[in-house]
Coordinates of C-alpha atoms and ligand atoms in Angstrom, one line a residue:
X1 CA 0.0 0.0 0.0
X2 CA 2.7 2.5 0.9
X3 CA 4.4 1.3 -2.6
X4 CA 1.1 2.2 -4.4
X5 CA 1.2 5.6 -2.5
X6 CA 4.3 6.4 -3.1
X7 CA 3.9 5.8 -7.4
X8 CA 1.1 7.7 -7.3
X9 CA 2.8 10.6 -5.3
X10 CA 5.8 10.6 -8.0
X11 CA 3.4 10.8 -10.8
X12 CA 1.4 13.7 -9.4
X13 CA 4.5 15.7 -9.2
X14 CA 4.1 15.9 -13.1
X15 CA 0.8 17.1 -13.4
X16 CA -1.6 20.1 -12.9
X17 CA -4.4 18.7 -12.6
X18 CA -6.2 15.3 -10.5
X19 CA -9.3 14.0 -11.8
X20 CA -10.3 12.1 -8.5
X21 CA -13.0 9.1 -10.0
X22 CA -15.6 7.8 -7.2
X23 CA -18.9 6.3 -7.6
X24 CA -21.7 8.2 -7.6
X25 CA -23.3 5.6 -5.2
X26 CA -20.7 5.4 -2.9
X27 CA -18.5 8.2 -2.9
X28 CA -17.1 8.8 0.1
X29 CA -16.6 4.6 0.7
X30 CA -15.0 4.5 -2.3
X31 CA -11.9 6.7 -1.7
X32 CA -8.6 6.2 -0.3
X33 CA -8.8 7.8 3.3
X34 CA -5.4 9.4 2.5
X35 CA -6.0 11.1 -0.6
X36 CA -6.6 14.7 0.5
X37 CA -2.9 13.7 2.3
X38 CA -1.8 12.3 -0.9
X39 CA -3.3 15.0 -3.2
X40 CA -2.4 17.9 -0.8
X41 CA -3.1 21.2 -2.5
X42 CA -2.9 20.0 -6.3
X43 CA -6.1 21.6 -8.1
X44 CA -8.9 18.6 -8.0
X45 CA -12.1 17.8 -9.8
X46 CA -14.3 15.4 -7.8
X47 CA -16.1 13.2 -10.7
X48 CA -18.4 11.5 -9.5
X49 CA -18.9 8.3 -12.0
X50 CA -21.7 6.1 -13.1
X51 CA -24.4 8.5 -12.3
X52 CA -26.4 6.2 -14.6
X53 CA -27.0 4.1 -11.5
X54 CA -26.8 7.0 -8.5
X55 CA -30.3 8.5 -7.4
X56 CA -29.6 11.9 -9.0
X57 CA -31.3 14.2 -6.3
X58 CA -28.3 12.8 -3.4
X59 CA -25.9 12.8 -6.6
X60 CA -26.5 16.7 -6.4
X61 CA -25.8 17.2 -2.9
X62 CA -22.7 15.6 -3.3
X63 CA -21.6 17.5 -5.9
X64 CA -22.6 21.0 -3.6
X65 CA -20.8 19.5 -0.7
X66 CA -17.4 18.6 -2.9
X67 CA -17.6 22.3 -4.7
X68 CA -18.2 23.5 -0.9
X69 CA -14.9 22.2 0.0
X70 CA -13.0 24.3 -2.8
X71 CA -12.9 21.2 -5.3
X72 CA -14.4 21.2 -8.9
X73 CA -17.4 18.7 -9.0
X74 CA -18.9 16.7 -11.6
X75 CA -21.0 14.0 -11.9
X76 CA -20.6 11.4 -14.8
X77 CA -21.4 8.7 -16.9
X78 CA -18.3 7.4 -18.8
X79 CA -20.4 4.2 -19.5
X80 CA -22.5 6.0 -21.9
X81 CA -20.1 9.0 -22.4
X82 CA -22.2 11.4 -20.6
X83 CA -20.7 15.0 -19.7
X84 CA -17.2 13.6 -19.8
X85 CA -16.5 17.1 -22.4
X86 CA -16.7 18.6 -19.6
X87 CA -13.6 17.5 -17.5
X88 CA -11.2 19.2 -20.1
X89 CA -13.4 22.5 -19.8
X90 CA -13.4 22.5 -15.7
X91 CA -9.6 21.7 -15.6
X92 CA -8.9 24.4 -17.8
X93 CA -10.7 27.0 -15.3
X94 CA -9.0 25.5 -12.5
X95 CA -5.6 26.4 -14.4
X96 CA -6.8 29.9 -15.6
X97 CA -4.3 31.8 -14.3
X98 CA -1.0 29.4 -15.3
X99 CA -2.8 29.3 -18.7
X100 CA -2.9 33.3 -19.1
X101 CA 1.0 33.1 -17.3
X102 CA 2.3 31.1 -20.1
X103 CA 0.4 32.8 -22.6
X104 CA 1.8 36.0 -21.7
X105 CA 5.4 34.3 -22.1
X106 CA 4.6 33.6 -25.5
X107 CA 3.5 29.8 -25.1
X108 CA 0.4 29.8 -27.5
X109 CA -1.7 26.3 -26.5
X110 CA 0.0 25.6 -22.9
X111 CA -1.2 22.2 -22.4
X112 CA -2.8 20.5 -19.1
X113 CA -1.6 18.0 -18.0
X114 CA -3.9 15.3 -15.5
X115 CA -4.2 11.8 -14.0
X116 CA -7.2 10.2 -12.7
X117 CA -6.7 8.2 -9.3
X118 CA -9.4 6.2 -7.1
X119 CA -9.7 2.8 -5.9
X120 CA -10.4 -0.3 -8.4
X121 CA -13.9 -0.2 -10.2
X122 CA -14.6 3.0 -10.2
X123 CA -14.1 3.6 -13.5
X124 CA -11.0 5.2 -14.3
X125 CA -9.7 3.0 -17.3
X126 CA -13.4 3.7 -19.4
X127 CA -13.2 7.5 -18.2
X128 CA -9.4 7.7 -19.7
X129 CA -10.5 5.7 -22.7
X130 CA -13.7 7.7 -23.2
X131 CA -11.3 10.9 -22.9
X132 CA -8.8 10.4 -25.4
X133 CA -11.5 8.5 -27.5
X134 CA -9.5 5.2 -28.4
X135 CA -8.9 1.7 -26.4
X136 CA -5.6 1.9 -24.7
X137 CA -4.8 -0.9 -22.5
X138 CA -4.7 0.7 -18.9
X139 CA -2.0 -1.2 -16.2
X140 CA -2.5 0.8 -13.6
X141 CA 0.3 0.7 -10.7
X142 CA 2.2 -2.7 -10.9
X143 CA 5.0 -2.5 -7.9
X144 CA 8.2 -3.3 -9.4
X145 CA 7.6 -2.5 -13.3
X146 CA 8.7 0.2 -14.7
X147 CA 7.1 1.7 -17.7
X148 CA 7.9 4.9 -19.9
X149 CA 5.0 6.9 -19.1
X150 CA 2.8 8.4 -22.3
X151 CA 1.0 11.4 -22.3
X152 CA -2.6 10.9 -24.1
X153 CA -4.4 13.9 -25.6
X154 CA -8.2 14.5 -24.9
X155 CA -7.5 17.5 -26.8
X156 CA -4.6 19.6 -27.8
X157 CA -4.8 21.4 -24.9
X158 CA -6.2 18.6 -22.6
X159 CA -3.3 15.6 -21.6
X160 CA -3.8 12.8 -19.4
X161 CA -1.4 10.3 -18.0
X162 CA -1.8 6.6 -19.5
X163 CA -1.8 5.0 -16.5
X164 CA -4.3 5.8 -13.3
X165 CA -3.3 6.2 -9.8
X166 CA -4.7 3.3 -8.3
X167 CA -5.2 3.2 -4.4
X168 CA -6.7 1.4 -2.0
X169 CA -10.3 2.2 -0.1
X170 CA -10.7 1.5 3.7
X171 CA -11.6 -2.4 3.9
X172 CA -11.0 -2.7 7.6
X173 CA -13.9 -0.2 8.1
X174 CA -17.0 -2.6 7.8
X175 CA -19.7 -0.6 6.6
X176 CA -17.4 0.8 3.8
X177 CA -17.0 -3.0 3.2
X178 CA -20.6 -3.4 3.3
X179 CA -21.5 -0.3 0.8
X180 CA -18.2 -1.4 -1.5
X181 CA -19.6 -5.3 -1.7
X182 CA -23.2 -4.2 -2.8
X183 CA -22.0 -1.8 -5.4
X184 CA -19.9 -4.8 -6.9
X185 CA -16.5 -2.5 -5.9
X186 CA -14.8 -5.5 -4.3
X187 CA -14.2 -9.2 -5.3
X188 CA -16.9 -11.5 -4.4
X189 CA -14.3 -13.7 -2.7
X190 CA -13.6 -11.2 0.0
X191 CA -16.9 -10.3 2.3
X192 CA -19.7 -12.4 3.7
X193 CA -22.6 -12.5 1.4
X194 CA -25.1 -13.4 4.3
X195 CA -24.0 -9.7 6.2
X196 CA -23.6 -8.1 2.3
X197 CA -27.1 -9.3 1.9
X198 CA -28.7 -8.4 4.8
X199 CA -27.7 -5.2 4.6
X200 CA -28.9 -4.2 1.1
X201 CA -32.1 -5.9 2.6
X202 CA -32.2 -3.5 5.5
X203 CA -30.7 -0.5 3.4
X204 CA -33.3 -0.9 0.5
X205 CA -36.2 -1.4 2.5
X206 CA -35.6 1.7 4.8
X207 CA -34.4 4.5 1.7
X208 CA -36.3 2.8 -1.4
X209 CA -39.5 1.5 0.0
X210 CA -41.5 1.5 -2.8
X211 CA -39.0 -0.1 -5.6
X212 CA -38.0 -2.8 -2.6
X213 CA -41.3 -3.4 -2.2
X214 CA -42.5 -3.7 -5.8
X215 CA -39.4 -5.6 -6.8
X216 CA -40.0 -8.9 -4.7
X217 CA -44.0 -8.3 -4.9
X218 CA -43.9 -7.5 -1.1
X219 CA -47.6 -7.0 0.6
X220 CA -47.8 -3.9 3.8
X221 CA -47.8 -7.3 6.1
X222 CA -44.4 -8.7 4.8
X223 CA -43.1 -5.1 4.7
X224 CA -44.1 -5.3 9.1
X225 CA -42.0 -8.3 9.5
X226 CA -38.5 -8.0 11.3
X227 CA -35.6 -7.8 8.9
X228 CA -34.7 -11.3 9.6
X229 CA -38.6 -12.5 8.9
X230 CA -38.4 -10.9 5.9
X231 CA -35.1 -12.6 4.6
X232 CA -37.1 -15.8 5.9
X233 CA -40.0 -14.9 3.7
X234 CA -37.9 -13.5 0.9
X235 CA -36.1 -17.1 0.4
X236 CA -38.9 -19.3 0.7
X237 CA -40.9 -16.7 -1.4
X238 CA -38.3 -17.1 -4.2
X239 CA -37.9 -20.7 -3.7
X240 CA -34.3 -20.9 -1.6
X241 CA -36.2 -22.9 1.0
X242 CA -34.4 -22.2 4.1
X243 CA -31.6 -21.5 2.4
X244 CA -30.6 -17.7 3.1
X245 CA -27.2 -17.0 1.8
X246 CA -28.8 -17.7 -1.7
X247 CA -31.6 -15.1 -0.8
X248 CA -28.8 -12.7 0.6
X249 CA -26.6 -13.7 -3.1
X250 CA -30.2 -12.6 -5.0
X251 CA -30.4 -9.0 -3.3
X252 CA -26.4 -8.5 -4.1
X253 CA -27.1 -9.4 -7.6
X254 CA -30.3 -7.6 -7.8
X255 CA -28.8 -3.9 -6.5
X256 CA -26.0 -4.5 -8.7
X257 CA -28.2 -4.9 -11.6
X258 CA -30.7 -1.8 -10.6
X259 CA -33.4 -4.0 -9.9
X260 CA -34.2 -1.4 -7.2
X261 CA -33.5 1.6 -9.0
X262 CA -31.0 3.9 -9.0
X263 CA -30.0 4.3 -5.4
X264 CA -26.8 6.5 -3.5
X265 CA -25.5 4.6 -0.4
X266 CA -24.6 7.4 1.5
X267 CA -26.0 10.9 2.1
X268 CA -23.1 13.9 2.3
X269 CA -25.1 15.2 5.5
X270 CA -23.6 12.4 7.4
X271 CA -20.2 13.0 7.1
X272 CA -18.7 16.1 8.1
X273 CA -15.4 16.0 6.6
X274 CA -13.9 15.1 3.0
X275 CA -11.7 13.1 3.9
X276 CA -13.7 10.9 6.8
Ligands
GDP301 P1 -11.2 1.0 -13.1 O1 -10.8 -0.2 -12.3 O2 -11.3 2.2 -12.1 O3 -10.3 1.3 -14.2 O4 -12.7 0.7 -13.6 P2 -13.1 0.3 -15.1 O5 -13.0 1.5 -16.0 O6 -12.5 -1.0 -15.5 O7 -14.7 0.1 -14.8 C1 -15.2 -0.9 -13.9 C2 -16.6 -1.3 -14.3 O8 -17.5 -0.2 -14.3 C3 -16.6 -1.8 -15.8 O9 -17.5 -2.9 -15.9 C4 -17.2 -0.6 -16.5 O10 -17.9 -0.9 -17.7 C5 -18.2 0.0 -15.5 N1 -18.4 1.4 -15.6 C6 -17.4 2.4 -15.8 N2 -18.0 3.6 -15.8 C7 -19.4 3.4 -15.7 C8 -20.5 4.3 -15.7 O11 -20.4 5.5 -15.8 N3 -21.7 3.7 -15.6 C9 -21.9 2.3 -15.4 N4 -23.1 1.8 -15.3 N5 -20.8 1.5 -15.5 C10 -19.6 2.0 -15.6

């Protein structure tokens, strides 16, 4: 993990600009705890990725509470190539003034240079790809090889790094663990599907009642039962017997496939600093 740090530290000393990538649904889970140490005072744009699956009213507020801590803030879809045309644009007024600088020393295009960093799966590789608008195969940070970096152009202005910062999110907190599992952020072999389950069961049927409820065909007296009733009811119901984990397996694969609707884990009120 230091290793990882430290690659990505020697990399940012060559560029203006960080694109930090999170998910939409998750985005304070699925950052590295250290990155405002990591980043320091390098201009940032928060983008918020895979919007296509975030509830966008929460999306909003997270973009408000990002801008409110003095960071650009977008939200994205780099699946479907939404708004990505505007990272080069917000970069460029982050660098305003070095632009006008070189400008006035005769440099006629000065270039920007950036590198996206976040944790696995959030979707740097597509967001680089989708940039620069070809398929370049993206390593990421292998320890031990060493690689001539290339600069990619999004435009002739616009540069990115080819290869992503790639860091690590906080696995031994257990809810972050919990929020990363259901999202499908982190390998299936790593958590408990019975606890992943049971909390998208409890998580789903407290924020998103009504798509919970219509999803699994769910009457007001199943909606009464206990959380444990229901994931009783919900495996015989769907024909798992008394056979949970497979129930708890369903509701993994059914968030992950928006069965529920577009949902946001986490709400910014809750945390009251950027870097919790
Ligand atoms: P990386 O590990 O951060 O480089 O992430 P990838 O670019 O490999 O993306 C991880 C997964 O998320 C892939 O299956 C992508 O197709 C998917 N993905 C990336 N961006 C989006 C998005 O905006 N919306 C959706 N729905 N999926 C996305």
């Amino acid at each position: 993990m230091a290793k990882a740090r430290n690659q990505v530290q020697e990399k940012l000393k060559q560029v203006d600009v960080v694109l930090e990538i999170v998910d939409a649904r998750t985005p304070e889970a699925s950052r590295n705890p250290m990155m405002n140490q990591i980043v320091g005072q390098k201009p940032r744009i928060m983008v918020l990725n895979k919007q296509d699956l975030a509830d966008p009213e929460i999306t909003k507020q997270w973009v408000a509470y990002y801008k409110g801590f003095g960071y650009e803030a977008i939200a994205i879809d780099a699946q479907h190539a939404k708004r990505l045309n505007q990272i080069p644009q917000l970069a460029k007024k982050l660098m305003a003034a070095k632009i006008a600088k070189q400008k006035s020393r005769g440099i006629k295009n000065p270039a920007i240079r950036a590198m996206c960093i976040g944790i696995p799966n959030v979707g740097k590789s597509t967001i680089l790809n989708r940039l620069i608008k070809k398929n370049v195969a993206v390593t990421g940070n292998r320890p031990g090889v060493t690689k001539n970096q290339q600069w990619l152009k999004a435009d002739e202005t616009f540069q990115l790094l080819d290869t992503p910062g790639i860091l690590w999110p906080k696995f031994e907190d257990e809810m972050i663990g919990k929020k990363l599992a259901l999202t499908g952020a982190i390998a299936d072999s790593v958590y408990q599907e019975d606890i992943v389950g049971m909390y998208g069961l409890q998580f789903f049927r407290e924020n998103y009642t009504e798509s919970f409820r219509r999803a699994y065909g769910l009457n007001a007296d199943d909606l009464a039962l206990s959380d444990a009733d229901l994931m009783i009811h919900l495996a015989k119901k769907n024909g798992f017997a008394d056979n949970y984990n497979r129930m708890a397996e369903r509701i993994i694969f059914d968030a992950r496939q928006g069965k529920f609707g577009r949902y946001t884990l986490e709400k910014p009120e809750a945390e009251n600093d950027a870097n919790a």
